[in-house]
CSV table of C-alpha atoms in Angstrom, one decimal:
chain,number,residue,atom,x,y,z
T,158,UNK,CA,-18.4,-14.4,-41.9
T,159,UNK,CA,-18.8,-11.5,-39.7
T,160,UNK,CA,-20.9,-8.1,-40.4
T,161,UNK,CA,-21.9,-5.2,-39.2
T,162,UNK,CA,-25.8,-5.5,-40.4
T,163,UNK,CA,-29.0,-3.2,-39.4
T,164,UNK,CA,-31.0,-5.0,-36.9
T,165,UNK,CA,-33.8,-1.8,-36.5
T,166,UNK,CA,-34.2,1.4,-36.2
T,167,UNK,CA,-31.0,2.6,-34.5
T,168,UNK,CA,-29.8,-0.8,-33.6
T,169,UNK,CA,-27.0,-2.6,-35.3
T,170,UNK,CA,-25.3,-6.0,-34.4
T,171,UNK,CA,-22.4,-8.1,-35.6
T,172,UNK,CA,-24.1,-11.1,-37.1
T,173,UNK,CA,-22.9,-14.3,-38.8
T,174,UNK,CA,-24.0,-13.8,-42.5
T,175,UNK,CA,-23.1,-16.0,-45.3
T,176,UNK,CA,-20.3,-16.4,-47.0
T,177,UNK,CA,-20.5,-14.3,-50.4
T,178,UNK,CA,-19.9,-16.4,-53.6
T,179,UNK,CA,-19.4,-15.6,-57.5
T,180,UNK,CA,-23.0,-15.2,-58.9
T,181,UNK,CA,-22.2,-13.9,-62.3
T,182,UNK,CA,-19.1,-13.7,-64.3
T,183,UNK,CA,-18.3,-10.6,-64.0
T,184,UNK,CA,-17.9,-11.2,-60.2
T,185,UNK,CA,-15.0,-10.5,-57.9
T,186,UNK,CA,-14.7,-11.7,-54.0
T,187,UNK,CA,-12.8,-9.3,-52.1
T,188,UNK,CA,-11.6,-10.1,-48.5
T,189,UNK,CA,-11.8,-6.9,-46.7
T,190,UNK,CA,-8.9,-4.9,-44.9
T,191,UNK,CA,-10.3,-1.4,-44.4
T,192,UNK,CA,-13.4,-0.2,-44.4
T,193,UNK,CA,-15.0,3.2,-42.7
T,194,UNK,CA,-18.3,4.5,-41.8
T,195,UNK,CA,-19.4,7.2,-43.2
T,196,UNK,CA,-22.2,10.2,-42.4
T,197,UNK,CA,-25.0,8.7,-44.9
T,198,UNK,CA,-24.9,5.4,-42.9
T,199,UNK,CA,-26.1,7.4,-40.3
T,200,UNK,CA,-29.4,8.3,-42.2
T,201,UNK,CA,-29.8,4.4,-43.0
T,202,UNK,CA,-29.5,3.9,-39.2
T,203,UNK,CA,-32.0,6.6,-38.7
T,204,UNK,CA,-34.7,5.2,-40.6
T,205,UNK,CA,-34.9,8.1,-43.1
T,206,UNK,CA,-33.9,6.0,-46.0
T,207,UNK,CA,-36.7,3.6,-47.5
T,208,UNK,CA,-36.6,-0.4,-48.1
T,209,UNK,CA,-33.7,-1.5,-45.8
T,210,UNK,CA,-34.4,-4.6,-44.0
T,211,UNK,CA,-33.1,-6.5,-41.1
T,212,UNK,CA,-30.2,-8.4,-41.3
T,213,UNK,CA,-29.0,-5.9,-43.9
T,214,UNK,CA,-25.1,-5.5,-44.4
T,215,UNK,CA,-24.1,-2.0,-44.4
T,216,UNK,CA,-21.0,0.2,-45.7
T,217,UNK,CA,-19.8,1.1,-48.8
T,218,UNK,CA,-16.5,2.5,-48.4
T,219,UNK,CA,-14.0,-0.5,-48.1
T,220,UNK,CA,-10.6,-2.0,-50.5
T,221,UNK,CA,-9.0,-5.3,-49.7
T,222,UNK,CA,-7.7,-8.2,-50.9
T,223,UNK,CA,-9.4,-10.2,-54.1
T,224,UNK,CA,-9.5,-13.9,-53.2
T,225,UNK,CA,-11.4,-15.2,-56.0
T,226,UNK,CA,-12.7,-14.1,-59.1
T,227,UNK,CA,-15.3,-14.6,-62.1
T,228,UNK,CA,-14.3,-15.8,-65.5
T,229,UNK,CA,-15.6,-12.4,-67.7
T,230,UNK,CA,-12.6,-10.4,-64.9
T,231,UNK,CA,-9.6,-10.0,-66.8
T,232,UNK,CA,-8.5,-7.3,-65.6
T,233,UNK,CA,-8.0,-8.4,-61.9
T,234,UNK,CA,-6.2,-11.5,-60.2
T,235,UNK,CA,-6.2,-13.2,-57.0
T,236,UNK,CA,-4.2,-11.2,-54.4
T,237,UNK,CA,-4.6,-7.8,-56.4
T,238,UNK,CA,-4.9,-5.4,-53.9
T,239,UNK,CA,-8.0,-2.9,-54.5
T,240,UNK,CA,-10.4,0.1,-53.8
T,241,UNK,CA,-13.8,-0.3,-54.2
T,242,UNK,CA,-16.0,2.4,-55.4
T,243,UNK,CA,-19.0,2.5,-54.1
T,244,UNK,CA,-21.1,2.9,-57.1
T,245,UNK,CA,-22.0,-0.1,-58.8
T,246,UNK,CA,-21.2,0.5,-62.2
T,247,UNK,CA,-21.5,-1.8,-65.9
T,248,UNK,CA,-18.7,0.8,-68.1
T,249,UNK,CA,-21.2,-0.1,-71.1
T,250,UNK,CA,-24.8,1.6,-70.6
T,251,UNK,CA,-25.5,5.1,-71.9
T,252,UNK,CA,-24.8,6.7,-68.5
T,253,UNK,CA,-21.6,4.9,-68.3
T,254,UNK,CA,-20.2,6.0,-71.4
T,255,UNK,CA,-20.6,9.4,-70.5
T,256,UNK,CA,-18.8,9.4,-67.2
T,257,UNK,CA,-22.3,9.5,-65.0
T,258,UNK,CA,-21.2,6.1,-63.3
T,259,UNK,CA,-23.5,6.2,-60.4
T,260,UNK,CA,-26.5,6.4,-62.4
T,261,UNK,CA,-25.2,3.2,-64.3
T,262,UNK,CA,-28.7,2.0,-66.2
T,263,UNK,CA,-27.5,-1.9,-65.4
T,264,UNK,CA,-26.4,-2.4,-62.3
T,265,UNK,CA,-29.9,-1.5,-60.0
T,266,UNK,CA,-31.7,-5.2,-59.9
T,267,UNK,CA,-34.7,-3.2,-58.2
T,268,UNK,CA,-34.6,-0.2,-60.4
T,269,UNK,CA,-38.8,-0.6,-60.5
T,270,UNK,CA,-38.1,0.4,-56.7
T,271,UNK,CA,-36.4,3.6,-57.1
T,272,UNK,CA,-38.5,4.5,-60.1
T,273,UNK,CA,-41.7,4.6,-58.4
T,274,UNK,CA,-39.9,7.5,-55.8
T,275,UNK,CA,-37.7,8.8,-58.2
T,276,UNK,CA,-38.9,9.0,-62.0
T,277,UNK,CA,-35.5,6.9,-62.9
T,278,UNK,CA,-33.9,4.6,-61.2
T,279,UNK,CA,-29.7,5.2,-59.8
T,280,UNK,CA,-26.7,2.8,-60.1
T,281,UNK,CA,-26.7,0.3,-57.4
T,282,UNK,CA,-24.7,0.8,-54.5
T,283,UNK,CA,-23.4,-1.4,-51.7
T,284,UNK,CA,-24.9,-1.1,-48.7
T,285,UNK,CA,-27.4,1.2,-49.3
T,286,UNK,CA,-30.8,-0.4,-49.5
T,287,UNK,CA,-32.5,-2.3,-51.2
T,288,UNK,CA,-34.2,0.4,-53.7
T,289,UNK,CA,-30.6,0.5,-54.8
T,290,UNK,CA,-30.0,-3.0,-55.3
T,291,UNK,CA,-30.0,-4.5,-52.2
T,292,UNK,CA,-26.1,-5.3,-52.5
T,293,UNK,CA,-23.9,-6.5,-49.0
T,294,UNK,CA,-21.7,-3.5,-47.7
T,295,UNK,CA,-18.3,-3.2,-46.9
T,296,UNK,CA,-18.5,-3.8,-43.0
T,297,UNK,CA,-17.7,-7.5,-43.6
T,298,UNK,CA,-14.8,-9.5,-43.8
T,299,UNK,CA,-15.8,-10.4,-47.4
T,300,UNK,CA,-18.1,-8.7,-50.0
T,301,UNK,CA,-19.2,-9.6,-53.7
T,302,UNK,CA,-18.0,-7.3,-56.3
T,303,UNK,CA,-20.3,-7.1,-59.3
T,304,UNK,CA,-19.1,-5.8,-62.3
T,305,UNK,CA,-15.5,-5.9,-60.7
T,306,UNK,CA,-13.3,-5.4,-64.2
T,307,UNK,CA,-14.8,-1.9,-64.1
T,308,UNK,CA,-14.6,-0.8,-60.2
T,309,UNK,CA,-12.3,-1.6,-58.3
T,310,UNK,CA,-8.5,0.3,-59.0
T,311,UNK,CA,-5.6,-2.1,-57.8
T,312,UNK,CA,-2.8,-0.4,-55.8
T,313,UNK,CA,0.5,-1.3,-57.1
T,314,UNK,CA,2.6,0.6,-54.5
T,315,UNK,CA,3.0,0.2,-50.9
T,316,UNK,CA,0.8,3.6,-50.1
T,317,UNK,CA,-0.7,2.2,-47.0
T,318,UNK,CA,-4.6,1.5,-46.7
T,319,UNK,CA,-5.9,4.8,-44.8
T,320,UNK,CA,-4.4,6.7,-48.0
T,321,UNK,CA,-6.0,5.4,-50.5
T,322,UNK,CA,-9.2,4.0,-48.5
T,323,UNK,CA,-11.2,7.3,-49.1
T,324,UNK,CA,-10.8,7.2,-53.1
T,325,UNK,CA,-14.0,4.4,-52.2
T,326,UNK,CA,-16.1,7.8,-51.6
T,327,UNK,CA,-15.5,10.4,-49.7
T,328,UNK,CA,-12.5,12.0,-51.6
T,329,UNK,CA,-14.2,11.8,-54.9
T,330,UNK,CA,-16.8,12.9,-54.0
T,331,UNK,CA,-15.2,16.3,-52.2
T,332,UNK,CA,-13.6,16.7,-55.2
T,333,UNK,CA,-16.3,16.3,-57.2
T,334,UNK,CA,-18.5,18.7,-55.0
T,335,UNK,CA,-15.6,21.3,-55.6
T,336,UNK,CA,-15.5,20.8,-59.0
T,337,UNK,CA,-19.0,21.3,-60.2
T,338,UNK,CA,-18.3,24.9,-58.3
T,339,UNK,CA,-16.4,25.7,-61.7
T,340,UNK,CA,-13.9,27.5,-59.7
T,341,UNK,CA,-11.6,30.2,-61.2
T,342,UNK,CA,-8.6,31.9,-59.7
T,343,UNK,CA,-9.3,34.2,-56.8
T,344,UNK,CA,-12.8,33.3,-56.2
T,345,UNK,CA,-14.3,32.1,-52.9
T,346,UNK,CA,-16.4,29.0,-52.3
T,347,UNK,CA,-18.6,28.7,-49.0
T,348,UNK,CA,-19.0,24.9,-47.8
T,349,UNK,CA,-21.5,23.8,-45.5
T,350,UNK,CA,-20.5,20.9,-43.1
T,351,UNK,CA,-17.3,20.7,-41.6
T,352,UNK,CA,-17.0,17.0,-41.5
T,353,UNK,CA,-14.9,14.1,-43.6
T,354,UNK,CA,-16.9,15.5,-47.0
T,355,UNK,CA,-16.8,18.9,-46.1
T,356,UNK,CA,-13.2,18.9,-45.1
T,357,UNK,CA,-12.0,16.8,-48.3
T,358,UNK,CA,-14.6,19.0,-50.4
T,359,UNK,CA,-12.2,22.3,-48.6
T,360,UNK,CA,-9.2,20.7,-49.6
T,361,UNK,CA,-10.3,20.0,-53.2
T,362,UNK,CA,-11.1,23.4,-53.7
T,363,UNK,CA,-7.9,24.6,-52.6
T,364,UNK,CA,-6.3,22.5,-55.2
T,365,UNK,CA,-8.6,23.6,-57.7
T,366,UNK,CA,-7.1,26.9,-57.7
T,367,UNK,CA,-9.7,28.6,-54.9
T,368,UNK,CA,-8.7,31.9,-53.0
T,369,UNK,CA,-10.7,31.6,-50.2
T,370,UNK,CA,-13.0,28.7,-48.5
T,371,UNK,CA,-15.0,29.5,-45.5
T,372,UNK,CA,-16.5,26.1,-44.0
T,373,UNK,CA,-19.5,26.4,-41.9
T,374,UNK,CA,-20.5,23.9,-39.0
T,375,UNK,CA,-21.3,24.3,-34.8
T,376,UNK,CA,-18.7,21.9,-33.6
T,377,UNK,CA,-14.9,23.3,-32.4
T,378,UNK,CA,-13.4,19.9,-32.7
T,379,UNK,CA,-14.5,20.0,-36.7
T,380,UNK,CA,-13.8,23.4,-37.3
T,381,UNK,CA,-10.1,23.0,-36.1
T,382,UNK,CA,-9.7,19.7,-38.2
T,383,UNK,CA,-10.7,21.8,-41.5
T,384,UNK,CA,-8.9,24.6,-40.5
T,385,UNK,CA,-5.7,22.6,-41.2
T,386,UNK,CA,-6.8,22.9,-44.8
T,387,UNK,CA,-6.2,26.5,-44.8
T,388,UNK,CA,-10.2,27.1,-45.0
T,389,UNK,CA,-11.8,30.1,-42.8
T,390,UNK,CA,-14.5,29.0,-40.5
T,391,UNK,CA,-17.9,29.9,-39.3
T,392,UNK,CA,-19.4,28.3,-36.0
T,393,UNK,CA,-23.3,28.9,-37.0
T,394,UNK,CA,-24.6,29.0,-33.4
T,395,UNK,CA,-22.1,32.2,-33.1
T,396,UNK,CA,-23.1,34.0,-36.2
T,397,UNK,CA,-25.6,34.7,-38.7
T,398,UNK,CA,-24.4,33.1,-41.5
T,399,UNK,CA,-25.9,34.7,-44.3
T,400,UNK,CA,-25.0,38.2,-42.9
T,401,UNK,CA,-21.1,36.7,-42.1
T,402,UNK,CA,-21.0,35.6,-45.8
T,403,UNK,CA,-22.3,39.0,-47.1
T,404,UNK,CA,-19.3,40.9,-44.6
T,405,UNK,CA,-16.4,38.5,-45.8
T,406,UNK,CA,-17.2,38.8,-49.8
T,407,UNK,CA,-18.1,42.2,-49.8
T,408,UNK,CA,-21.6,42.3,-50.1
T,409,UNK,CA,-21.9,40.0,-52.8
T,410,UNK,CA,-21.9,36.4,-51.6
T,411,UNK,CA,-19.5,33.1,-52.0
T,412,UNK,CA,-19.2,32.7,-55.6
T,413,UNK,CA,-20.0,29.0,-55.0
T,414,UNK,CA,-21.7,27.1,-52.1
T,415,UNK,CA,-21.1,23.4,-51.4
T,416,UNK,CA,-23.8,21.4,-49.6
T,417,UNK,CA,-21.8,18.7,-47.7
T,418,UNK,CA,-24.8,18.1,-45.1
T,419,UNK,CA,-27.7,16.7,-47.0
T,420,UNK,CA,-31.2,15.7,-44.8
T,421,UNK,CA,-30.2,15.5,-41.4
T,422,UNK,CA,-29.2,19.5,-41.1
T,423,UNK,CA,-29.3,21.1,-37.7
T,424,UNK,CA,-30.5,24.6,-37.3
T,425,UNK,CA,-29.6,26.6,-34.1
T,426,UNK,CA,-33.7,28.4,-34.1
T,427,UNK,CA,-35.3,25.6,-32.2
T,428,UNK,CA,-39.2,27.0,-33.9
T,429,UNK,CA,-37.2,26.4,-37.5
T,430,UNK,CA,-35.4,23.4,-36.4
T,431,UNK,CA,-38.7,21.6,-34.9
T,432,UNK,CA,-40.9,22.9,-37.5
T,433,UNK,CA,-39.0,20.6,-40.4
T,434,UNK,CA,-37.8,17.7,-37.6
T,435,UNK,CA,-41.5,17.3,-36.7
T,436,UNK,CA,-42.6,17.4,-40.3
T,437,UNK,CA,-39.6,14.5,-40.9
T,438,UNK,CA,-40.4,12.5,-37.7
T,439,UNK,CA,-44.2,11.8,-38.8
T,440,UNK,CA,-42.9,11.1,-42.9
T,441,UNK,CA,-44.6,14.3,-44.0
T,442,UNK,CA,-41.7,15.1,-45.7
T,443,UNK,CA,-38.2,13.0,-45.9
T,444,UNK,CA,-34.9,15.7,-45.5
T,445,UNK,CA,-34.2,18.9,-43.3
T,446,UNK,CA,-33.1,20.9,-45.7
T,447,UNK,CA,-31.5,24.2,-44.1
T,448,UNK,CA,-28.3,23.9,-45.4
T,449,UNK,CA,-29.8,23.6,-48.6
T,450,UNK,CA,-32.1,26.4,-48.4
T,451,UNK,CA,-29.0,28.7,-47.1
T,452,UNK,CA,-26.8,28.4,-49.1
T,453,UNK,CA,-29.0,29.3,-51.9
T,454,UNK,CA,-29.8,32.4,-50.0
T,455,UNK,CA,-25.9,32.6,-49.6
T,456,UNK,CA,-24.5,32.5,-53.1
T,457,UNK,CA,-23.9,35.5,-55.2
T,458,UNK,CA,-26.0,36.1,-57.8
T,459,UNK,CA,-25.6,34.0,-61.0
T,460,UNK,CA,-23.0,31.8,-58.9
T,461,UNK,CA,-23.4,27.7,-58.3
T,462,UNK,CA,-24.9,25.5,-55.9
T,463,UNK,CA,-23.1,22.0,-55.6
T,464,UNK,CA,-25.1,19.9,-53.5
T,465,UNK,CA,-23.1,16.7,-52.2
T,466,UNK,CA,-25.1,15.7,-49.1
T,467,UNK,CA,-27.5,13.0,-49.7
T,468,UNK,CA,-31.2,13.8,-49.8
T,469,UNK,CA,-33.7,10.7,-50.3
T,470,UNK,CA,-37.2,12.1,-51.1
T,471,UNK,CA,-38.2,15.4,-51.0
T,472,UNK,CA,-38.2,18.4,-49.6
T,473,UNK,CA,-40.3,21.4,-47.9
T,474,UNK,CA,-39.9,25.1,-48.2
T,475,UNK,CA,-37.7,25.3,-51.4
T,476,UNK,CA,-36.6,28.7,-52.5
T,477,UNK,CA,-37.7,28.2,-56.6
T,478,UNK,CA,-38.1,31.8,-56.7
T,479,UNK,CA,-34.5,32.3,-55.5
T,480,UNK,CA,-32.6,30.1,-57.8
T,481,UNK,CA,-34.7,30.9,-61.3
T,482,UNK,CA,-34.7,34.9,-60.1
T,483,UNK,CA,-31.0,35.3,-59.0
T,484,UNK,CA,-29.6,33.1,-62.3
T,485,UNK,CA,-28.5,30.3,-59.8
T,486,UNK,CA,-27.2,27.4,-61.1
T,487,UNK,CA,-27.8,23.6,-59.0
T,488,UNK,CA,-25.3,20.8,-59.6
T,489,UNK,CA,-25.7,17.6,-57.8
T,490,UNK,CA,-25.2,14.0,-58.0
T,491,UNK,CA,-23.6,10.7,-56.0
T,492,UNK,CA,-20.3,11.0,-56.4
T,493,UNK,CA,-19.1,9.0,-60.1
T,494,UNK,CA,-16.1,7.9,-58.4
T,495,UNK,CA,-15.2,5.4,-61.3
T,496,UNK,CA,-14.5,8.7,-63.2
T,497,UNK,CA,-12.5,10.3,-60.4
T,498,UNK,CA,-10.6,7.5,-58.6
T,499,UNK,CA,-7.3,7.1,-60.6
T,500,UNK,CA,-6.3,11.0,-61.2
T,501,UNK,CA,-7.8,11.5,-57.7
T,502,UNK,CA,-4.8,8.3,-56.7
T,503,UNK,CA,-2.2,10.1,-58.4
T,504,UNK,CA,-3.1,13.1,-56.8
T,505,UNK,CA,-2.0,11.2,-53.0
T,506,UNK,CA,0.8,9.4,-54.8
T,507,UNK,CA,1.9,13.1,-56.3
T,508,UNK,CA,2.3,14.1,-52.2
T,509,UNK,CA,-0.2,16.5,-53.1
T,510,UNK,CA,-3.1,15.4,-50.8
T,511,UNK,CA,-3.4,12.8,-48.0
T,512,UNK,CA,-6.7,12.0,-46.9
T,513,UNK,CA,-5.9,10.1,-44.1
T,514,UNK,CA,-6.4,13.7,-42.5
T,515,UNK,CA,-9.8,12.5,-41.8
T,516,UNK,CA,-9.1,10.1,-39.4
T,517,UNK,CA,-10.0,10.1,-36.1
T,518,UNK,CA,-11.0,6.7,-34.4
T,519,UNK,CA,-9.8,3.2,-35.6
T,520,UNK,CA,-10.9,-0.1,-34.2
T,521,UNK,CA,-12.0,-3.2,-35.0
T,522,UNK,CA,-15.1,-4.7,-37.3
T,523,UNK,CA,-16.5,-6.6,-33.8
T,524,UNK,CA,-16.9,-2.9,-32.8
T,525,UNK,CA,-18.7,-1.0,-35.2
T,526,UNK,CA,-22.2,-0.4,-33.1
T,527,UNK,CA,-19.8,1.6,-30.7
T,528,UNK,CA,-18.4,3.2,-33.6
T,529,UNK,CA,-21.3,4.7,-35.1
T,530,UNK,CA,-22.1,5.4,-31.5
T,531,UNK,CA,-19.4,7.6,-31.2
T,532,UNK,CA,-19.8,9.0,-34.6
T,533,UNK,CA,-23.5,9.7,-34.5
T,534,UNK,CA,-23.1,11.5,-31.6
T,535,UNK,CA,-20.4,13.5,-31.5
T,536,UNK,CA,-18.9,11.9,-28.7
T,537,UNK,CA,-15.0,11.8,-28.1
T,538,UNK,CA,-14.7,14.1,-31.2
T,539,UNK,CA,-15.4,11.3,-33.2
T,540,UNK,CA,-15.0,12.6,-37.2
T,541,UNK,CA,-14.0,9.4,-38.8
T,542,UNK,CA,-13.7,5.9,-38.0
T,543,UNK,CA,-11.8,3.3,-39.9
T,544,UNK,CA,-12.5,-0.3,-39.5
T,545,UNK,CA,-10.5,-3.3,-39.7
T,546,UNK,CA,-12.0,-6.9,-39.8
């Protein structure tokens, strides 16, 4: 079959791979009809993100067709039509059983891997190295679903694909990134990153019963996309941010800050921004964490900080004293998507959301090197691109 694998550092090729098959009973094949590429592919093409290897098959937000499937899936029949999350998950373990699907304790083959850098080890997840399991994306015409009676969500209506596509990641985890904010009525909630996440994470908010959501980021083209949310923006290389923040609330601060950037930040003080992209270039230390470190500075005293961009390793310059002095509270985590997917589905089906929003390029699988191109870059203000194989 054809896939879109990593062939380098900031090279990636369609390749002939093999065929997936059933390897355990559990197993589902899924033929592929929509998949997208999303902003932490871009730190696996960067080479910030350990253990991936040539020839690796990347993506992990995709739904399709099921053409075959294992005989421990009950739930699931051939030509189901499904969404994938992108968390590997069991439904049994510990972790499972409490919701926290994408630190599944059963489905990471190379745990040891991720131990060694992180103390414990995460769910698997497809695409996504082999540290977390070393599983085939979803930029293929075909991927192996393990664990697939406790995944994938079949869609019974006709809801078209780019509607229900996002419930694989993105949307969840928006939500979920607005949701650990604890929002209450009339508060406001200050998001960093004005891109797919960031404008889905706006949009949850809204829905969760937020007054006011200011979106920070430096390019028009995503500020005007997320203004269609009914979020307030900030162009950073225009404004201080943390002294725009205090103006609009006040004095006092967002009462909730969403990080929706993760490692790769930009900072418009080229000393600042070389400082930590030097420090990241030579493997001194793996992130660039401004957004992280501003919108701690940002939020109101005894407010939250929900961090949704991925980070890989560790970070420089962290404001301890900040958080522990100013009663700031940290929520994190990959998105559980198992735990969000269906009331997030009858949320689109309700007419209350559509995430399609998002979209900005389609094309096919044979080009996906252009399309991370394009999205990498910025170029032909490129926010998402779907995929079709």
């Amino acid at each position: 079959m054809k896939a879109n694998v990593w062939a380098g550092r900031n090279r990636l090729e369609i390749q002939d791979v093999p065929d997936p098959q059933i390897l355990n009973a559990r197993d589902a094949i899924v033929r592929v009809t929509s998949t997208a590429i999303c902003g932490s592919d871009l730190h696996l093409v960067d080479g910030y993100i350990p253990t991936v290897k040539k020839g690796d098959v990347l993506g992990h937000e995709f739904m399709g067709e099921v053409v075959e499937v294992g005989p421990g899936v009950r739930n699931l029949h051939v030509a189901d039509r499904v969404v994938v999350p992108f968390p590997i998950a069991c439904g049994a373990c510990f972790a499972c059983q409490d919701g926290l699907y994408s630190v599944c304790e059963n489905s990471n083959p190379n745990a040891g891997m991720a131990e060694k850098l992180m103390g414990h080890a995460p769910a698997g997840i497809f695409g996504y190295s082999h540290m977390l399991g070393g599983f085939p994306g979803g930029q293929a015409e075909y991927v192996r679903v393990p664990f697939a009676d406790v995944g994938p969500i079949k869609i019974e209506d006709d809801l078209p694909d780019e509607k229900v596509l996002f419930l694989s990641d993105i949307f969840p985890t928006g939500f979920m990134g607005a949701e650990m904010c604890d929002i209450k009525p009339g508060q406001t909630i200050a998001i960093w990153g004005a891109g797919p996440v960031g404008q889905l994470a706006a949009a949850s908010a809204f829905l969760l019963g937020a007054d006011r959501v200011i979106v920070i980021d430096r390019f028009p083209y995503r500020l005007r996309r997320v203004q269609r949310t009914g979020a307030e923006v900030l162009n950073y290389e225009e404004v201080n941010v943390l002294e725009a923040l205090r103006d609009m609330t006040g004095g006092r601060g967002p009462d909730a800050c969403i990080d929706a950037v993760g490692m790769e930040a930009h900072h418009p003080t080229p000393a600042i921004y070389a400082y930590d992209r030097t420090k990241q270039a030579a493997r001194m230390e793996t992130e660039r964490p401004y957004v992280l470190r501003e919108a701690i500075m940002a939020c109101r005293n005894g407010g939250v900080v929900s961090v949704i961009g991925v980070y890989g390793g560790f970070v420089d310059k962290f404001p301890m004293g900040t958080v522990m002095n100013r009663s700031l509270t940290i929520r994190t985590g990959q998105c559980h998507v198992q735990r969000y997917i269906e009331p997030l589905l009858d949320r689109i089906r309700a007419g209350e959301i559509d995430p399609s929003f998002v979209i900005s390029h389609r094309m096919p699988l044979s080009e996906a090197p252009r399309g991370f191109e394009l999205f990498k870059h910025k170029q032909d203000e490129c926010n998402k691109v779907v995929l079709t194989p």
